[in-house]
CSV table of C-alpha atoms and ligand atoms in Angstrom, one decimal:
chain,number,residue,atom,x,y,z
A,1,MET,CA,-1.8,23.2,55.6
A,2,ASP,CA,-0.8,19.6,56.1
A,3,ALA,CA,2.4,19.0,58.0
A,4,PRO,CA,5.3,18.2,55.8
A,5,PRO,CA,6.8,14.8,55.9
A,6,TYR,CA,9.7,14.8,58.3
A,7,GLY,CA,12.4,16.9,56.9
A,8,GLY,CA,10.6,17.2,53.6
A,9,ARG,CA,10.2,20.1,51.3
A,10,ASN,CA,7.9,22.7,52.8
A,11,GLU,CA,7.2,25.8,50.6
A,12,ASP,CA,6.0,27.9,53.6
A,13,ILE,CA,9.2,27.6,55.6
A,14,MET,CA,11.6,28.2,52.8
A,15,GLU,CA,11.8,32.0,52.6
A,16,ASN,CA,14.0,34.0,54.9
A,17,GLN,CA,15.1,31.1,57.0
A,18,LEU,CA,18.8,31.8,56.6
A,19,ASN,CA,20.9,34.7,57.5
A,20,LEU,CA,24.4,34.3,56.2
A,21,TYR,CA,27.6,36.2,56.6
A,22,ASN,CA,28.8,37.4,53.2
A,23,THR,CA,32.5,38.2,52.8
A,24,LEU,CA,31.6,40.5,49.9
A,25,THR,CA,29.5,42.9,52.0
A,26,LYS,CA,31.1,42.0,55.3
A,27,LYS,CA,27.6,41.6,56.8
A,28,VAL,CA,25.2,38.9,57.9
A,29,GLU,CA,22.4,39.2,55.4
A,30,PRO,CA,19.2,37.4,54.6
A,31,PHE,CA,20.0,34.8,52.0
A,32,VAL,CA,17.9,35.3,48.9
A,33,PRO,CA,18.8,33.2,45.8
A,34,ARG,CA,18.4,34.7,42.3
A,35,VAL,CA,15.8,32.2,41.3
A,36,GLU,CA,13.2,31.4,43.8
A,37,GLY,CA,13.6,28.0,45.4
A,38,LYS,CA,16.9,27.2,43.6
A,39,VAL,CA,20.5,27.6,44.8
A,40,GLN,CA,23.5,27.5,42.6
A,41,MET,CA,26.5,26.7,44.7
A,42,TYR,CA,30.2,26.4,43.9
A,43,THR,CA,33.0,25.1,46.0
A,44,CYS,CA,36.8,25.2,45.5
A,45,GLY,CA,37.9,21.6,45.5
A,46,PRO,CA,41.1,20.1,46.7
A,47,THR,CA,44.5,20.3,45.0
A,48,VAL,CA,45.1,16.6,44.7
A,49,TYR,CA,48.9,16.4,45.2
A,50,HIS,CA,48.6,14.9,48.7
A,51,TYR,CA,46.1,13.7,51.2
A,52,ALA,CA,43.7,16.3,52.5
A,53,HIS,CA,44.6,17.4,56.0
A,54,ILE,CA,41.9,17.8,58.6
A,55,GLY,CA,42.1,21.6,58.2
A,56,ASN,CA,41.0,21.3,54.6
A,57,LEU,CA,38.3,18.9,55.7
A,58,ARG,CA,37.0,21.4,58.3
A,59,SER,CA,36.2,23.6,55.3
A,60,TYR,CA,34.4,20.8,53.5
A,61,ILE,CA,32.5,19.7,56.6
A,62,MET,CA,31.1,23.3,57.1
A,63,GLU,CA,30.3,23.7,53.5
A,64,ASP,CA,28.5,20.3,53.6
A,65,VAL,CA,26.4,21.6,56.5
A,66,LEU,CA,25.6,24.7,54.5
A,67,GLU,CA,24.5,22.7,51.5
A,68,LYS,CA,22.4,20.3,53.6
A,69,PHE,CA,20.8,23.1,55.6
A,70,LEU,CA,19.7,24.8,52.3
A,71,ARG,CA,18.2,21.5,51.2
A,72,TYR,CA,16.6,21.0,54.6
A,73,ILE,CA,14.8,24.3,54.4
A,74,GLY,CA,13.5,23.3,51.0
A,75,TYR,CA,15.9,24.7,48.4
A,76,ASP,CA,16.7,22.8,45.3
A,77,VAL,CA,20.6,23.0,45.4
A,78,LYS,CA,23.0,22.4,42.5
A,79,ARG,CA,26.5,22.2,43.8
A,80,VAL,CA,29.6,22.1,41.7
A,81,MET,CA,33.2,21.4,42.7
A,82,ASN,CA,36.5,21.4,40.8
A,83,ILE,CA,39.4,19.2,41.3
A,84,THR,CA,42.7,21.1,40.9
A,85,ASP,CA,45.0,18.8,39.0
A,86,VAL,CA,47.0,21.5,37.2
A,87,GLY,CA,48.1,25.1,37.6
A,88,HIS,CA,48.2,25.6,41.4
A,89,LEU,CA,51.7,26.8,42.1
A,90,THR,CA,53.4,26.5,45.4
A,91,SER,CA,52.7,30.2,46.0
A,92,ASP,CA,49.2,31.4,45.5
A,93,GLY,CA,50.7,34.5,43.8
A,94,ASP,CA,51.7,32.6,40.6
A,95,THR,CA,55.2,31.7,41.4
A,96,GLY,CA,57.0,28.5,42.4
A,97,GLU,CA,56.6,25.0,41.1
A,98,ASP,CA,53.2,23.4,40.1
A,99,LYS,CA,52.1,21.6,43.3
A,100,MET,CA,51.0,18.6,41.2
A,101,LEU,CA,54.4,18.3,39.5
A,102,LYS,CA,56.2,18.6,42.8
A,103,GLY,CA,53.9,15.8,44.2
A,104,ALA,CA,54.5,13.6,41.2
A,105,LYS,CA,58.3,13.9,41.6
A,106,ARG,CA,58.0,13.1,45.3
A,107,GLU,CA,56.1,9.9,44.6
A,108,HIS,CA,57.6,8.9,41.3
A,109,LYS,CA,54.2,8.9,39.7
A,110,THR,CA,52.8,10.6,36.6
A,111,VAL,CA,50.7,13.7,37.4
A,112,LEU,CA,47.6,12.0,36.2
A,113,ASP,CA,48.2,8.9,38.4
A,114,LEU,CA,48.9,11.2,41.3
A,115,ALA,CA,45.7,13.1,40.7
A,116,ARG,CA,43.7,9.9,40.4
A,117,PHE,CA,45.1,8.5,43.6
A,118,TYR,CA,44.6,11.6,45.8
A,119,THR,CA,41.1,12.3,44.3
A,120,GLU,CA,40.0,8.9,45.4
A,121,ALA,CA,41.6,9.4,48.8
A,122,PHE,CA,39.8,12.7,49.2
A,123,PHE,CA,36.4,11.3,48.5
A,124,SER,CA,37.1,8.3,50.8
A,125,ASP,CA,37.9,10.8,53.6
A,126,CYS,CA,34.8,12.7,52.8
A,127,ALA,CA,32.7,9.5,52.9
A,128,LYS,CA,34.1,8.8,56.4
A,129,LEU,CA,33.1,12.2,57.5
A,130,ASN,CA,29.6,11.9,56.0
A,131,ILE,CA,30.4,14.8,53.5
A,132,LYS,CA,28.1,14.5,50.5
A,133,THR,CA,29.8,14.5,47.1
A,134,PRO,CA,28.7,17.6,45.2
A,135,ASP,CA,26.3,17.1,42.2
A,136,VAL,CA,29.1,17.8,39.7
A,137,VAL,CA,32.8,17.2,40.3
A,138,GLU,CA,35.1,18.4,37.4
A,139,PRO,CA,38.8,18.1,37.2
A,140,ALA,CA,40.5,21.2,35.7
A,141,THR,CA,42.3,19.1,33.1
A,142,ASN,CA,38.9,18.3,31.5
A,143,CYS,CA,38.2,22.0,30.7
A,144,ILE,CA,41.1,23.3,28.7
A,145,ASP,CA,38.9,24.4,25.9
A,146,GLU,CA,36.7,26.5,28.3
A,147,PHE,CA,39.8,28.1,29.8
A,148,ILE,CA,41.2,29.0,26.3
A,149,HIS,CA,37.8,30.5,25.4
A,150,MET,CA,37.5,32.7,28.5
A,151,ILE,CA,41.1,33.9,28.1
A,152,THR,CA,40.5,34.7,24.4
A,153,VAL,CA,37.5,36.8,25.4
A,154,LEU,CA,39.4,38.6,28.1
A,155,LEU,CA,42.2,39.5,25.7
A,156,GLU,CA,39.6,40.7,23.1
A,157,LYS,CA,37.9,42.9,25.7
A,158,GLY,CA,41.2,44.4,26.7
A,159,TYR,CA,41.3,42.9,30.2
A,160,ALA,CA,44.3,40.7,29.5
A,161,TYR,CA,47.8,41.0,27.9
A,162,VAL,CA,50.5,38.7,26.7
A,163,ALA,CA,54.0,39.3,28.1
A,164,GLY,CA,57.1,37.1,28.1
A,165,GLY,CA,55.1,34.2,26.7
A,166,ASN,CA,52.4,34.2,29.4
A,167,VAL,CA,48.9,35.7,29.4
A,168,TYR,CA,48.1,38.0,32.4
A,169,PHE,CA,45.0,39.6,33.7
A,170,ASP,CA,45.4,43.3,33.9
A,171,THR,CA,44.0,44.3,37.3
A,172,SER,CA,44.5,48.0,36.6
A,173,LYS,CA,41.5,47.8,34.3
A,174,LEU,CA,39.2,47.4,37.3
A,175,GLU,CA,37.8,50.2,39.4
A,176,ASN,CA,37.9,48.1,42.5
A,177,TYR,CA,40.0,44.9,42.4
A,178,TYR,CA,40.0,44.3,46.2
A,179,VAL,CA,36.3,43.5,46.5
A,180,LEU,CA,36.7,40.8,49.0
A,181,SER,CA,39.0,42.5,51.5
A,182,SER,CA,38.9,45.4,53.9
A,183,GLN,CA,42.7,45.2,54.3
A,184,ASN,CA,44.9,47.8,53.0
A,185,GLU,CA,45.9,47.3,49.4
A,186,GLU,CA,49.6,47.6,50.0
A,187,ASP,CA,49.5,44.9,52.6
A,188,LEU,CA,47.7,42.5,50.3
A,189,ALA,CA,50.0,43.2,47.4
A,190,VAL,CA,53.0,42.4,49.7
A,191,GLY,CA,51.2,39.2,50.6
A,192,VAL,CA,51.2,38.2,46.9
A,193,ARG,CA,54.9,38.7,46.6
A,194,GLU,CA,55.7,37.2,50.0
A,195,GLY,CA,59.0,35.3,49.9
A,196,VAL,CA,59.2,35.1,46.1
A,197,GLU,CA,60.8,37.1,43.4
A,198,GLU,CA,58.7,39.5,41.4
A,199,ASP,CA,57.5,38.5,38.0
A,200,THR,CA,58.9,41.3,35.8
A,201,ASN,CA,56.4,40.5,33.0
A,202,LYS,CA,53.5,41.9,35.1
A,203,ARG,CA,52.4,45.4,34.4
A,204,ASN,CA,50.9,45.7,37.9
A,205,LYS,CA,52.0,43.7,41.0
A,206,THR,CA,48.5,42.3,41.5
A,207,ASP,CA,48.2,41.0,37.9
A,208,PHE,CA,47.9,37.3,37.7
A,209,VAL,CA,48.6,34.6,35.1
A,210,LEU,CA,45.8,33.2,33.0
A,211,TRP,CA,47.9,31.0,30.8
A,212,PHE,CA,51.6,30.0,31.2
A,213,THR,CA,53.8,29.1,28.3
A,214,LYS,CA,57.0,30.2,29.9
A,215,SER,CA,57.6,28.9,33.4
A,216,LYS,CA,60.8,28.2,35.2
A,217,PHE,CA,59.7,24.6,35.1
A,218,GLU,CA,60.3,23.4,31.6
A,219,ASP,CA,59.5,19.8,32.8
A,220,GLN,CA,55.9,20.6,33.4
A,221,GLU,CA,54.2,17.3,32.5
A,222,LEU,CA,50.8,18.4,31.3
A,223,LYS,CA,50.8,20.9,28.5
A,224,TRP,CA,48.2,21.8,25.9
A,225,ASP,CA,48.3,23.8,22.6
A,226,SER,CA,46.7,27.2,22.8
A,227,PRO,CA,46.7,30.4,20.7
A,228,TRP,CA,49.6,31.6,22.9
A,229,GLY,CA,51.7,28.6,22.6
A,230,ILE,CA,52.0,25.2,24.3
A,231,GLY,CA,51.4,25.6,28.0
A,232,TYR,CA,49.0,25.2,30.9
A,233,PRO,CA,46.3,27.3,32.7
A,234,GLY,CA,46.7,29.4,35.8
A,235,TRP,CA,44.9,28.2,38.9
A,236,HIS,CA,42.2,31.0,39.2
A,237,ILE,CA,40.8,30.6,35.7
A,238,GLU,CA,39.7,27.0,36.4
A,239,CYS,CA,37.1,27.9,39.1
A,240,SER,CA,35.5,30.6,37.0
A,241,CYS,CA,35.2,28.4,33.9
A,242,ILE,CA,34.1,25.2,35.7
A,243,SER,CA,31.4,27.2,37.6
A,244,MET,CA,30.1,28.7,34.4
A,245,LYS,CA,30.3,25.5,32.5
A,246,HIS,CA,27.8,23.8,34.9
A,247,LEU,CA,26.0,26.7,36.6
A,248,GLY,CA,25.8,29.3,33.8
A,249,GLU,CA,26.4,33.1,34.2
A,250,TYR,CA,25.1,33.5,37.8
A,251,LEU,CA,26.1,32.0,41.0
A,252,ASP,CA,24.4,32.3,44.4
A,253,ILE,CA,27.1,31.0,46.8
A,254,HIS,CA,30.8,30.5,46.3
A,255,CYS,CA,32.6,28.6,49.1
A,256,GLY,CA,36.1,28.0,50.2
A,257,GLY,CA,38.6,28.3,53.1
A,258,ILE,CA,39.5,31.8,54.2
A,259,ASP,CA,42.9,31.6,52.6
A,260,ASN,CA,41.1,31.4,49.2
A,261,ALA,CA,39.5,34.9,49.6
A,262,PHE,CA,42.7,36.5,48.5
A,263,PRO,CA,44.1,36.3,45.9
A,264,HIS,CA,42.2,33.3,44.5
A,265,HIS,CA,38.6,34.4,44.9
A,266,THR,CA,39.5,38.0,44.3
A,267,ASN,CA,41.0,37.0,41.0
A,268,GLU,CA,38.0,34.8,40.1
A,269,ILE,CA,35.7,37.7,40.6
A,270,ALA,CA,38.0,40.0,38.5
A,271,GLN,CA,38.1,37.7,35.5
A,272,SER,CA,34.5,36.3,35.7
A,273,GLU,CA,32.9,39.8,35.9
A,274,SER,CA,35.1,41.2,33.2
A,275,TYR,CA,34.3,38.3,31.0
A,276,LEU,CA,30.5,38.4,31.7
A,277,GLY,CA,30.1,42.1,31.9
A,278,HIS,CA,27.9,41.8,35.0
A,279,LYS,CA,27.9,40.7,38.6
A,280,TRP,CA,28.7,37.0,39.0
A,281,CYS,CA,28.2,35.7,42.5
A,282,ASN,CA,26.1,37.2,45.3
A,283,TYR,CA,27.3,35.4,48.5
A,284,TRP,CA,30.8,34.4,49.5
A,285,PHE,CA,31.1,31.9,52.3
A,286,HIS,CA,34.5,31.4,53.8
A,287,VAL,CA,35.5,29.0,56.6
A,288,LEU,CA,38.2,30.1,59.0
A,289,HIS,CA,41.2,27.9,59.4
A,290,LEU,CA,41.8,24.9,61.7
A,291,ASN,CA,45.2,25.4,63.3
A,292,ASP,CA,47.4,23.1,65.3
A,293,SER,CA,49.2,24.3,68.4
A,294,THR,CA,52.2,25.4,66.2
A,295,GLY,CA,50.0,27.4,63.8
A,296,LYS,CA,48.4,26.9,60.4
A,297,MET,CA,48.2,23.4,59.1
A,298,SER,CA,50.0,22.6,56.0
A,299,LYS,CA,50.4,19.6,53.7
A,300,SER,CA,54.1,20.4,53.4
A,301,LYS,CA,54.6,19.8,57.2
A,302,GLY,CA,56.0,16.3,57.7
A,303,ASP,CA,53.5,14.1,59.5
A,304,PHE,CA,50.4,16.2,58.9
A,305,LEU,CA,47.0,15.4,60.4
A,306,THR,CA,44.8,13.3,58.2
A,307,VAL,CA,41.6,11.3,58.8
A,308,SER,CA,43.6,8.0,58.5
A,309,LEU,CA,46.0,9.2,61.2
A,310,LEU,CA,43.0,9.9,63.5
A,311,GLU,CA,41.6,6.5,62.7
A,312,SER,CA,44.9,4.8,63.4
A,313,LYS,CA,44.8,6.4,66.8
A,314,GLY,CA,41.3,4.9,67.4
A,315,TYR,CA,39.1,7.9,66.7
A,316,ASN,CA,35.8,7.6,64.8
A,317,PRO,CA,36.0,10.2,62.0
A,318,LEU,CA,32.5,11.4,63.0
A,319,VAL,CA,34.0,12.5,66.3
A,320,TYR,CA,36.1,14.9,64.3
A,321,ARG,CA,33.0,16.1,62.5
A,322,LEU,CA,31.3,16.7,65.9
A,323,PHE,CA,34.4,18.6,67.0
A,324,CYS,CA,34.0,20.9,64.0
A,325,LEU,CA,30.3,21.4,64.5
A,326,GLN,CA,30.9,22.4,68.1
A,327,SER,CA,32.4,25.7,66.9
A,328,HIS,CA,31.3,28.4,64.5
A,329,TYR,CA,32.8,28.3,61.0
A,330,ARG,CA,33.8,32.0,61.2
A,331,LYS,CA,36.1,31.4,64.2
A,332,PRO,CA,39.5,29.9,63.9
A,333,LEU,CA,39.7,26.5,65.6
A,334,VAL,CA,42.7,25.0,67.3
A,335,PHE,CA,43.1,21.3,67.1
A,336,THR,CA,44.5,19.3,70.1
A,337,TYR,CA,44.1,15.7,71.0
A,338,ASP,CA,42.6,16.7,74.3
A,339,ALA,CA,39.9,18.7,72.6
A,340,LEU,CA,39.3,15.7,70.3
A,341,ASP,CA,39.1,13.4,73.3
A,342,ASN,CA,36.4,15.7,74.8
A,343,ALA,CA,34.5,15.5,71.5
A,344,ALA,CA,34.7,11.7,71.7
A,345,VAL,CA,33.3,11.6,75.2
A,346,ALA,CA,30.5,14.0,74.1
A,347,TYR,CA,29.8,11.8,71.0
A,348,ASN,CA,29.6,8.6,73.0
A,349,LYS,CA,27.4,10.1,75.7
A,350,LEU,CA,25.1,11.4,73.0
A,351,ILE,CA,24.8,8.0,71.3
A,352,ALA,CA,24.1,6.3,74.7
A,353,ARG,CA,21.3,8.8,75.4
A,354,ILE,CA,19.8,8.2,72.0
A,355,ARG,CA,20.1,4.4,72.4
A,356,SER,CA,18.1,4.6,75.7
A,357,LEU,CA,15.1,6.1,73.8
A,358,LYS,CA,12.2,3.7,73.2
A,359,LYS,CA,11.6,3.2,69.5
A,360,ASP,CA,7.8,2.5,69.7
A,361,GLY,CA,5.1,5.1,70.4
A,362,ASP,CA,3.6,8.0,68.5
A,363,VAL,CA,5.3,11.1,67.1
A,364,ASP,CA,3.7,14.2,68.5
A,365,GLN,CA,3.4,16.3,65.3
A,366,ALA,CA,3.0,19.7,67.1
A,367,ALA,CA,6.1,19.1,69.2
A,368,PHE,CA,8.0,17.9,66.2
A,369,ASP,CA,7.2,21.0,64.2
A,370,GLN,CA,8.1,23.3,67.1
A,371,TYR,CA,11.5,21.7,67.6
A,372,ARG,CA,12.1,21.5,63.9
A,373,GLN,CA,11.6,25.3,63.8
A,374,ALA,CA,13.9,25.8,66.7
A,375,PHE,CA,16.7,23.9,64.8
A,376,ILE,CA,16.0,26.0,61.7
A,377,THR,CA,16.3,29.2,63.8
A,378,ALA,CA,19.6,28.0,65.3
A,379,LEU,CA,21.2,27.0,62.0
A,380,GLY,CA,19.6,29.8,60.1
A,381,ASN,CA,21.6,32.2,62.2
A,382,ASP,CA,24.7,32.1,60.0
A,383,ILE,CA,25.0,28.3,60.2
A,384,ASN,CA,25.4,28.3,64.0
A,385,THR,CA,26.1,24.6,64.4
A,386,SER,CA,26.8,24.7,68.1
A,387,SER,CA,23.4,26.3,68.7
A,388,GLY,CA,21.9,23.5,66.5
A,389,LEU,CA,23.6,21.0,68.8
A,390,THR,CA,22.1,22.8,71.8
A,391,VAL,CA,18.7,22.4,70.3
A,392,LEU,CA,19.4,18.6,69.9
A,393,TYR,CA,20.3,18.4,73.6
A,394,ASP,CA,17.1,20.4,74.5
A,395,VAL,CA,15.1,17.8,72.6
A,396,LEU,CA,16.7,15.0,74.6
A,397,LYS,CA,15.8,16.7,77.8
A,398,ALA,CA,12.3,17.8,76.7
A,399,ASP,CA,9.0,16.4,78.0
A,400,ILE,CA,8.0,14.8,74.8
A,401,SER,CA,7.7,11.1,73.7
A,402,ASP,CA,10.8,9.1,72.9
A,403,ALA,CA,9.4,8.5,69.4
A,404,THR,CA,9.2,12.3,68.8
A,405,LYS,CA,12.8,12.6,70.1
A,406,ARG,CA,14.0,10.0,67.7
A,407,ALA,CA,12.1,11.4,64.8
A,408,LEU,CA,13.6,14.9,65.5
A,409,ILE,CA,17.2,13.5,65.9
A,410,ALA,CA,16.9,11.6,62.7
A,411,ASP,CA,15.6,14.8,61.0
A,412,TYR,CA,18.4,17.1,62.4
A,413,ASP,CA,21.0,14.5,61.3
A,414,LYS,CA,20.1,15.2,57.7
A,415,VAL,CA,22.1,18.4,58.3
A,416,LEU,CA,24.5,17.4,61.1
A,417,SER,CA,25.3,14.0,59.5
A,418,LEU,CA,26.8,12.6,62.7
A,419,GLY,CA,25.3,9.1,62.0
A,420,LEU,CA,23.4,9.4,65.3
A,421,ILE,CA,20.5,7.0,64.9
A,422,GLU,CA,22.7,4.5,63.0
A,423,ALA,CA,25.3,4.5,65.7
A,424,ALA,CA,22.7,4.2,68.5
A,425,ASP,CA,20.9,1.3,66.8
A,426,THR,CA,24.1,-0.5,65.8
A,427,VAL,CA,25.3,-0.4,69.4
A,428,GLU,CA,21.9,-1.6,70.6
A,429,GLU,CA,22.0,-4.6,68.3
A,430,THR,CA,25.4,-5.5,69.5
A,431,ALA,CA,24.3,-5.1,73.0
A,432,VAL,CA,21.4,-7.5,72.4
A,433,ASP,CA,23.8,-10.0,70.8
A,434,ASP,CA,26.1,-9.8,73.7
A,435,GLU,CA,23.2,-10.3,76.1
A,436,LEU,CA,21.9,-13.3,74.1
A,437,GLU,CA,25.3,-14.9,74.0
A,438,ALA,CA,25.7,-14.5,77.7
A,439,TYR,CA,22.3,-16.1,78.3
A,440,VAL,CA,23.0,-19.1,76.0
A,441,LEU,CA,26.4,-19.7,77.5
A,442,GLU,CA,24.9,-19.6,81.0
A,443,ARG,CA,22.2,-22.2,80.0
A,444,ILE,CA,24.8,-24.4,78.3
A,445,ALA,CA,26.9,-24.4,81.5
A,446,ALA,CA,23.8,-25.2,83.6
A,447,ARG,CA,23.0,-28.2,81.3
A,448,LYS,CA,26.5,-29.5,81.5
A,449,ALA,CA,26.3,-29.3,85.3
A,450,ALA,CA,22.9,-31.1,85.3
A,451,LYS,CA,24.4,-33.8,83.1
A,452,LYS,CA,27.3,-34.2,85.4
A,453,ALA,CA,24.9,-34.6,88.3
A,454,LYS,CA,23.1,-37.2,86.2
A,455,ASP,CA,20.0,-35.0,86.2
A,456,PHE,CA,19.1,-35.8,82.6
A,457,ALA,CA,15.6,-34.5,82.9
A,458,ALA,CA,16.9,-31.1,83.9
A,459,ALA,CA,19.5,-31.1,81.0
A,460,ASP,CA,16.8,-32.0,78.5
A,461,ALA,CA,14.5,-29.3,79.9
A,462,ILE,CA,17.3,-26.7,79.2
A,463,ARG,CA,17.7,-28.0,75.7
A,464,ASP,CA,13.9,-27.6,75.2
A,465,GLU,CA,13.9,-24.2,76.7
A,466,LEU,CA,16.6,-23.0,74.3
A,467,ALA,CA,14.9,-24.7,71.3
A,468,ALA,CA,11.7,-22.8,72.1
A,469,LYS,CA,13.7,-19.6,71.7
A,470,GLY,CA,15.0,-20.7,68.3
A,471,ILE,CA,18.4,-21.7,69.6
A,472,ALA,CA,19.8,-25.2,68.6
A,473,ILE,CA,22.6,-26.7,70.6
A,474,LYS,CA,24.9,-29.5,69.5
A,475,ASP,CA,27.4,-31.5,71.5
A,476,THR,CA,30.7,-31.8,69.7
A,477,ARG,CA,34.2,-33.1,70.7
A,478,GLU,CA,35.2,-29.5,71.1
A,479,GLY,CA,32.3,-28.8,73.4
A,480,THR,CA,28.7,-27.6,73.0
A,481,VAL,CA,28.0,-25.2,70.1
A,482,TRP,CA,24.9,-23.3,69.4
A,483,GLU,CA,23.1,-21.5,66.6
A,484,LEU,CA,20.0,-19.5,65.9
A,485,VAL,CA,17.7,-21.5,63.7
A,486,LYS,CA,15.0,-19.0,62.9
B,501,AMP,P1,43.8,22.9,48.8
B,501,AMP,O1,43.7,21.5,48.7
B,501,AMP,O2,45.1,23.4,49.3
B,501,AMP,O3,43.5,23.6,47.4
B,501,AMP,O4,42.7,23.4,49.8
B,501,AMP,C1,41.4,22.9,49.9
B,501,AMP,C2,40.5,23.7,50.7
B,501,AMP,O5,40.9,23.7,52.1
B,501,AMP,C3,40.4,25.2,50.3
B,501,AMP,O6,39.1,25.6,50.4
B,501,AMP,C4,41.3,25.9,51.4
B,501,AMP,O7,40.9,27.2,51.6
B,501,AMP,C5,41.0,25.1,52.6
B,501,AMP,N1,42.0,25.1,53.7
B,501,AMP,C6,43.3,25.1,53.6
B,501,AMP,N2,43.9,25.1,54.8
B,501,AMP,C7,42.9,25.1,55.7
B,501,AMP,C8,42.9,25.0,57.1
B,501,AMP,N3,44.0,25.0,57.9
B,501,AMP,N4,41.7,25.1,57.7
B,501,AMP,C9,40.5,25.1,57.0
B,501,AMP,N5,40.5,25.1,55.7
B,501,AMP,C10,41.7,25.1,55.0
B,502,ZN,ZN1,38.7,27.9,43.4
């Protein structure tokens, strides 16, 4: 078989290249999509009531690596993400104020203006971190008809009930509601009620709201007509409906941060499978949290950590991406500025090493294939990004041509997305410019000295020497200036 183009689709390397931890089975398993060669992937998007903190972005970075790795090993991926612009209450257990409404009051904006502003801010942060925008991005407020349809079917099938003006999902109708957790049921139920009063409309403490018409917050800004009265959807229903709207009845991978596993994803599974009458999603990918030294990061904590804050302190956002890739997504990660400084040193050293590679020469195809496979083996082991980085360092040390090294690094960066070649080449060009400038300034100074010594022949010779290099000089009242003329 002919070698694939670098990083291109290669049918032969596609199968069984990825073993992935599945929260549903609590095991690392070979990843096998339902339809050969195609992956249907869904990601819980941001709740756009504030900037994303760098903890949220850890989840999106690691999900981006997963998506890009799937593409790298040849899969045709369709990825969908929602934007939560309604229904996510301050407690994940359906109580408290709508986060969007709270944000709108804080900023004296309408909910829609708030959503627009923070959706843009989210994608701008993602762009700085080289996170690819999913193929489909859908705000919840676009899909009210779909929510109403799913809730209607759930009521018809007996999985939901109306109480006190709201529609609830009846978790007692399921044989096993706690599919995503090995924790004791009582503990989890307590988690749902944590710090908030119990909703007496619920038949079971784990039941959750599908549609609100009666909430404590009468000033809810966005409301829609429905068969159950004017109201708004619960948070969980949006992900099930948006996924099915764009990906149909089957999903291969569903992603999110670990806090989403319960109750959000547990509720998504409950309502989706009750609606469909069959299994919905095969693999659940959860990213462990980024914590700061005081504990979990939160948008409600005053000066929380954002990409802009890191930038204002002089950090390249891609240094934060490297910091995330240095750890496994299934381990909690603690953020400190010292740790980020170490990542910055590592990033700059890496770029300097890549910059020192010669660009010309031939790529050794056999070595390229061998190291490409080593990278696939590393990442294929449950998205072990730190092993992937080790393979990259191995390449830099290997006894192979510089051109092969550069080709491999460019190839790996399709997954790592650290902007490695671009950064190395940009710095190189600047270095050349600096060198050129230093040279021209030195020759101008030498010409001035020659003129002062009345050695006009030497001064003219310097002018000619520069002209031969495409550099024109001109004497002005402010001194001698120069420009490149070719
Ligand atoms: P939100 O905007 O609150 O809906 O959260 C967006 C995404 O960030 C979800 O997938 C959350 O599970 C995830 N997330 C929230 N906090 C953290 C954290 N500290 N570390 C990693 N991911 C998080
Ligand atoms: Zn979701």
